[in-house]
XYZ file of C-alpha atoms in Angstrom:
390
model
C 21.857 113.961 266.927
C 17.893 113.314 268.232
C 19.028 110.659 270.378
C 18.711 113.032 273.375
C 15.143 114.459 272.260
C 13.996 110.583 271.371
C 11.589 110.481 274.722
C 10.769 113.989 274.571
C 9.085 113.422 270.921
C 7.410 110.094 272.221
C 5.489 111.492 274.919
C 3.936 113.979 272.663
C 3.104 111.514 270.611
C 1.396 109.170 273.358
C -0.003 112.242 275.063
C -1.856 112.266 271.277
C -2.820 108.765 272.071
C -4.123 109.258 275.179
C -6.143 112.610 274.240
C -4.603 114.760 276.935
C -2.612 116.605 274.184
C -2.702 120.449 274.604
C -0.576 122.227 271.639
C 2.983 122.502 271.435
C 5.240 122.687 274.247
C 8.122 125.489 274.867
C 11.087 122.702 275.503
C 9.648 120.988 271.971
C 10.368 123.981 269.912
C 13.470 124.652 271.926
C 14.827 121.334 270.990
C 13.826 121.472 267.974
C 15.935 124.730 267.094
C 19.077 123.466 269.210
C 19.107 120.521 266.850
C 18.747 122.770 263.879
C 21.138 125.186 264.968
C 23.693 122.440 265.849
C 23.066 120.310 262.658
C 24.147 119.895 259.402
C 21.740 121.291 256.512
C 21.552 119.470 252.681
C 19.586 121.954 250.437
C 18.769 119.673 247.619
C 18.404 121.317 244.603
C 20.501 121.322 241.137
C 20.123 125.170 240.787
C 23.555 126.637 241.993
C 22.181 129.698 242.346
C 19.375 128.624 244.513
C 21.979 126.957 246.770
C 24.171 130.302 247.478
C 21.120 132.122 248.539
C 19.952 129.342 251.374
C 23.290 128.855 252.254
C 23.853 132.582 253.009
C 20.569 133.294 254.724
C 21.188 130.151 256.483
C 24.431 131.325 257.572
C 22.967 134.714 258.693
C 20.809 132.455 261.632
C 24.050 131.015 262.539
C 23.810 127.762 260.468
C 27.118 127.035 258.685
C 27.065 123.247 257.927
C 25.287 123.339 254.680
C 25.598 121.512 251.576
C 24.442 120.965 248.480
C 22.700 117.956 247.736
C 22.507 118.058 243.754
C 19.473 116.432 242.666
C 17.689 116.787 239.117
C 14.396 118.038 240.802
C 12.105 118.496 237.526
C 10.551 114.753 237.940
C 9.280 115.907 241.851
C 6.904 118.438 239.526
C 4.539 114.959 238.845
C 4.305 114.784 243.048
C 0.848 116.142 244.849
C 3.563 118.574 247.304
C 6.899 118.819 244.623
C 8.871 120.888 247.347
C 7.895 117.784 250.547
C 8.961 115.296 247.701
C 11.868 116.870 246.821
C 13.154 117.362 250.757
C 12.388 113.966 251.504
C 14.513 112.517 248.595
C 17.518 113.862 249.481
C 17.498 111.648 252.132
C 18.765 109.150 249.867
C 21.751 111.243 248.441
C 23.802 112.537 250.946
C 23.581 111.775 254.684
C 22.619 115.319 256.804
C 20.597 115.807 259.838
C 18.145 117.952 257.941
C 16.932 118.679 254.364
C 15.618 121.889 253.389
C 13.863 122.502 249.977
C 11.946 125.119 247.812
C 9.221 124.168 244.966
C 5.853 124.289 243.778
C 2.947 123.750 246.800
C 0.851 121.564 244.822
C -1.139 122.367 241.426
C 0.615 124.167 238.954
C -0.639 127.683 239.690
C -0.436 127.405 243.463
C 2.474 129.504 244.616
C 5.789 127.825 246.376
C 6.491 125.843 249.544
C 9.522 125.741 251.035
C 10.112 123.036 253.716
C 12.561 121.494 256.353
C 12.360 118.018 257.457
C 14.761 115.770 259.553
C 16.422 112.785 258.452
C 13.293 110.665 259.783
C 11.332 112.226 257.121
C 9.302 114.539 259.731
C 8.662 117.998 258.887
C 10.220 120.424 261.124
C 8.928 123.677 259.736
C 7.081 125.144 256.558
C 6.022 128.560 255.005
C 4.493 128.707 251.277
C 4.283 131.906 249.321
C 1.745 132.737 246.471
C 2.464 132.441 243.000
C 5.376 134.868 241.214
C 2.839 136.678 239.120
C 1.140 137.703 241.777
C 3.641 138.655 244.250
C 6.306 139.746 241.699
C 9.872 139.227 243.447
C 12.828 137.917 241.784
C 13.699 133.857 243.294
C 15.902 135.342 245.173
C 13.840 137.994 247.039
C 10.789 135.862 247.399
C 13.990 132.627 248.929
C 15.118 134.748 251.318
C 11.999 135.800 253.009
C 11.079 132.612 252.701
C 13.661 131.114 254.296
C 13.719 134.060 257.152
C 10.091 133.383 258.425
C 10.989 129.391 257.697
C 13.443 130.183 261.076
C 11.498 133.011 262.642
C 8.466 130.927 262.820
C 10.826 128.482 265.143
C 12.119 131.179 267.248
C 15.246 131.753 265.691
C 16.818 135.074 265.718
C 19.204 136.192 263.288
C 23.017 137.220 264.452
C 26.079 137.342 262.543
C 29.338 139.209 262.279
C 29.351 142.140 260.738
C 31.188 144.203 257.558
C 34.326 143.663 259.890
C 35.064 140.880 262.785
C 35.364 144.120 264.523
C 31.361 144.910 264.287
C 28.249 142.143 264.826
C 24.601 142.405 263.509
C 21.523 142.403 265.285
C 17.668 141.813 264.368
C 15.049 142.698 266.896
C 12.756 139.782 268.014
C 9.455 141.747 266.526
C 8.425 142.490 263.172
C 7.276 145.459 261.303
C 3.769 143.595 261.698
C 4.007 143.216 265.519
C 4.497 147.049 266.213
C 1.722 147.389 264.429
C -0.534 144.645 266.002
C 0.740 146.097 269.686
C -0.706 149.945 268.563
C -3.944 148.278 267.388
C -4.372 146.585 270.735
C -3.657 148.882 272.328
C -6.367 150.925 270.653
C -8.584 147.566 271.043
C -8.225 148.160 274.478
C -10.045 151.366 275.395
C -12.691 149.920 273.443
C -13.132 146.227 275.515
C -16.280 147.725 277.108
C -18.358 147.672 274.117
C -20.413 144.155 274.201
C -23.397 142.487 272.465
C -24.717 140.410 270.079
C -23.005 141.382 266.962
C -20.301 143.717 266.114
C -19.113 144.966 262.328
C -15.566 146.818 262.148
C -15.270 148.771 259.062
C -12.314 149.226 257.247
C -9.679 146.164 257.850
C -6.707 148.425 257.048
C -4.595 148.133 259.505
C -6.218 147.970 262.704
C -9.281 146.460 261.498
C -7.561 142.784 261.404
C -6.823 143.472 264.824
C -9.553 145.280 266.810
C -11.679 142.191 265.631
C -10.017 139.278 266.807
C -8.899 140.942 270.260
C -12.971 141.882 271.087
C -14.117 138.659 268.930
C -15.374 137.452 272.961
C -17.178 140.267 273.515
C -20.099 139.852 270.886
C -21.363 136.520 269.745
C -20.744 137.519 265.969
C -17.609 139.440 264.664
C -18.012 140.991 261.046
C -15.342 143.055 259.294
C -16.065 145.029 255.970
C -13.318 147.176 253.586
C -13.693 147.285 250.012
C -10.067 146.038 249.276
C -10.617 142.556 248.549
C -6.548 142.250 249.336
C -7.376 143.817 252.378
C -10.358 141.612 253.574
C -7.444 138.816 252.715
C -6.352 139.548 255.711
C -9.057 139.269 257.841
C -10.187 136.895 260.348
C -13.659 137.501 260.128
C -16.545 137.275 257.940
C -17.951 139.637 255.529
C -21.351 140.985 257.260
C -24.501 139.400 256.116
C -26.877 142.207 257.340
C -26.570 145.998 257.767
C -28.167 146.410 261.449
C -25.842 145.908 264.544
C -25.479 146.090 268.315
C -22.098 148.124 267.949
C -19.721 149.769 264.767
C -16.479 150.597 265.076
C -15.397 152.809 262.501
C -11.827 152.783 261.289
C -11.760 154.668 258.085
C -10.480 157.953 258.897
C -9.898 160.721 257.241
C -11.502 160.557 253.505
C -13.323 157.640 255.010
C -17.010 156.239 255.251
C -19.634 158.723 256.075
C -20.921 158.478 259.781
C -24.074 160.237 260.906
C -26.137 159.368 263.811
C -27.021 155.667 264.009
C -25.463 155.000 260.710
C -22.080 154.314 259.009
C -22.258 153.842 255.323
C -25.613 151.646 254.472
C -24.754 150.135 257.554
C -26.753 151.090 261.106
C -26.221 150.095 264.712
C -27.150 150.912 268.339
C -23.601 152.763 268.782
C -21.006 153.730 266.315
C -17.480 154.753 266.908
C -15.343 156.670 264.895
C -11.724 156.916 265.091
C -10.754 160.787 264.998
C -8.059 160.567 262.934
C -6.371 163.746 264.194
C -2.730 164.073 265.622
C -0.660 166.974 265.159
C -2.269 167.627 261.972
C -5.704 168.840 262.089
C -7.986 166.596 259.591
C -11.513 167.222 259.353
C -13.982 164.236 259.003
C -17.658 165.622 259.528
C -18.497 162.301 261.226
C -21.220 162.577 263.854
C -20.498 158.919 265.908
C -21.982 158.229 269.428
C -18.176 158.199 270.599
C -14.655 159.094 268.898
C -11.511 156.989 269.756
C -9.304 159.397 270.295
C -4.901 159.882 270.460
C -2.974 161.531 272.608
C 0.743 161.933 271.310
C 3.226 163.758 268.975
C 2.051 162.644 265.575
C 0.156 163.827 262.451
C -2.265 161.409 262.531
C -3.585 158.412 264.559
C -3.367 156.003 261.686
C -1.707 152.547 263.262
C 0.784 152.716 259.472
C 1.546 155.962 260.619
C 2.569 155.231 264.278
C 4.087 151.855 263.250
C 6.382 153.886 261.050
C 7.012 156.647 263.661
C 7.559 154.294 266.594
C 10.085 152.532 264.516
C 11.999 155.461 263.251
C 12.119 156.505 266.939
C 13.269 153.143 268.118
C 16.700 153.151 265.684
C 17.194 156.791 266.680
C 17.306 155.248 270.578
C 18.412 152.512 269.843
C 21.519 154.264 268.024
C 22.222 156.224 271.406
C 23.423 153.388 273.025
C 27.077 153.068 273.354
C 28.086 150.243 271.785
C 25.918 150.522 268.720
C 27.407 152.202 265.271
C 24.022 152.355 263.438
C 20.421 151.270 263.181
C 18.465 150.741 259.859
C 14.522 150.351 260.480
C 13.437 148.036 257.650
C 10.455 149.810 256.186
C 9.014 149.447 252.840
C 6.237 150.919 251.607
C 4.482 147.793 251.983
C 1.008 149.698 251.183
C 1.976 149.351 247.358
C 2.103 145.741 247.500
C -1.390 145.891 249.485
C -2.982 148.412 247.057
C -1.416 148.582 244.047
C -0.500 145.214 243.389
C -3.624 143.248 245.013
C -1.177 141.090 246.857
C -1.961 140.471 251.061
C 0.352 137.597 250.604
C 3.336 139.975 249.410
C 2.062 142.941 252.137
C 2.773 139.909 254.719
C 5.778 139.041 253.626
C 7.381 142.145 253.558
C 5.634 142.862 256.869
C 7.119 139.803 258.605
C 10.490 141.573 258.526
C 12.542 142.273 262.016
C 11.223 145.729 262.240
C 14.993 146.884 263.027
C 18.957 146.290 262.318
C 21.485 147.273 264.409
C 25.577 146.822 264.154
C 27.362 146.624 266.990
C 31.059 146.626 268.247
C 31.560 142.884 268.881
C 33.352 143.836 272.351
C 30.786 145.807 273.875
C 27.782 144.249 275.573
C 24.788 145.093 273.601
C 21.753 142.591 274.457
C 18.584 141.874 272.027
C 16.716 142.685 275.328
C 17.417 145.958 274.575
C 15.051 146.411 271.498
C 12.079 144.893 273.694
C 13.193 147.735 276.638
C 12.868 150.952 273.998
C 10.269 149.496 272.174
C 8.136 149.635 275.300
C 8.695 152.574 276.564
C 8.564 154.276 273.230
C 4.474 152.853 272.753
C 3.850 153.852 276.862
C 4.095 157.216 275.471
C 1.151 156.505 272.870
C -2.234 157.499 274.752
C -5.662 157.103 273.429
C -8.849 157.380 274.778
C -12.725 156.891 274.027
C -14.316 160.590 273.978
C -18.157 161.008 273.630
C -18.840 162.897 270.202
């Protein structure tokens, strides 16, 4: 079934050649998921249990041709990637367009892999996930989000009937982590005037990851500090080497670091900036920052958690006024625990990488997934913040 995409595959590859290659291209993926969604799936394992749960998530992206092709997999444990091995071998036991596995990553003690590749042998799409004793779901918890961000990563949208042929379920296209990366932007964006040399964000959790990459062109060097080491996990910046900046941008809160004039913590810098935690609910910081980042809207505090939670909550009760829609469920978990508690940014992630909500709908009315993007934004035009001067 590649025939058609033969020539579309073969100029990437001699644009590679030539060295005019510039990333992935939109009608590459596209193809990619029409032959996926269109093809027939052999999940090669000899764990019958393991084969139900791909072959219902599987079924909840719209992929119903799916077998199992039974394999003894325990001599792919001896391979440098058991779960590649193991997809690539069932190539030679039953004929399907693709082959989707689960196993270990590499080393005993590195976590799981779970892989498609087409019947060419090229890998189509991959997620790992760390090691059980460390994230702690059962197989079939830590297989289904695998298998869910193995499609979302693609583009591919969950949709499926419903408890009745009557009623049809609906994911929205974002995650719990994108709400949450659009409310730290947004905060990253009153703050885009701020330039220099160097820059050190403190406290990673949750805007923290954020703030820094989006003003990572405004200084030369981007640090980020938080005393979670789960938390720092995260980030996609250094640890700081020094404790003198250009600029500090202060994201601890309430309870958090102790800003006074020209210094935050044992660190010091030209200009500091606190958040100012404060929504609805009045919390008291005794920070004395050059400027305070500031919110303007109806919520206890300005925490991103907090408004990620809120905005959400909001969104199915909207989302739930529409006609044709019975009910909404916003998938939250208290994704913190998994964070804090269990040392595990690997298990926050996953978790986090969740469509943020569910809806059923009546299958003959005309509800459209554009319709969680519409809410959505009008819900976070009504989140305001500002840069104050302390």
């Amino acid at each position: 079934m590649w025939k058609e995409d033969r020539l579309l595959f073969k100029k990437a590859f001699q644009e590679s050649l030539n060295g005019v290659r510039k990333g992935d291209k939109p009608e590459e993926t596209a193809a990619i998921r029409e032959a996926i969604l269109k093809g027939k799936f052999g999940v090669v394992t000899d764990n019958p249990e393991k084969f139900s749960v791909f072959r219902n998530t599987l079924a909840m992206f719209g992929i119903k041709n799916v077998v199992q092709v039974d394999v003894d997999t325990n001599c792919f444990d001896l391979e440098q990637m058991p779960s590649l091995a193991k997809a690539l071998a069932g190539r030679y036991f039953r004929s399907c367009d693709f082959y989707i596995a689960r196993g270990r990553l590499g080393l005993p003690g590195s976590g799981a892999f779970t892989v498609i590749v087409d019947v060419y042998g090229n890998v189509v799409s991959g997620v790992s996930s760390p090691p059980h004793h460390l994230h702690k779901f059962s197989l079939e918890t830590a297989l289904f989000f695998d298998v869910f961000r193995l499609l979302r990563r693609l583009g591919i949208s969950p949709v499926h009937s419903g408890i009745t042929d009557k009623t049809q379920t609906f994911y929205s296209p974002f995650t719990v982590f994108d709400v949450a990366k659009r409310i730290s932007e947004m905060k990253a964006e009153v703050l885009k005037n701020f330039t220099g040399g160097s820059l050190l964000v403190i406290g990673g959790y949750l805007d923290g990851i954020f703030i820094a990459e989006y003003l990572k062109n405004n200084f030369k060097q981007v640090f980020l500090y938080d005393k979670e080491t789960s938390v720092m996990a995260l980030s996609p910046c250094d640890k700081p080497d020094r404790e003198k900046f250009d600029v500090i941008i202060d994201l601890t809160g309430f309870g958090g670091i102790d800003v006074k004039k020209g210094q935050a913590g044992r660190f010091k810098a030209d200009i500091i900036v606190s958040e100012e935690p404060s929504g609805l609910g009045l919390l008291e910081t005794g920070k004395k920052p050059d400027f305070f980042l500031k919110m303007n809207y109806k919520s206890k505090t300005s925490g991103t958690m907090t408004l990620t939670i809120r905005t959400i909550r909001e969104l199915s009760a909207r989302l739930e006024d529409l006609k044709d829609v019975l009910y909404a469920v916003p998938n939250l978990f208290f994704a913190e625990s998994l964070l804090f508690n269990v040392k595990s940014s690997c298990s926050f992630l996953d978790v986090m990488e969740i469509p943020a909500v569910t809806v059923s709908v009546r299958r003959d009315g005309n509800f459209k997934v554009d319709y969680f993007e519409d809410l959505l934004s009008d819900i976070l035009q009504e989140i305001q913040f500002e840069l104050a001067k302390a």
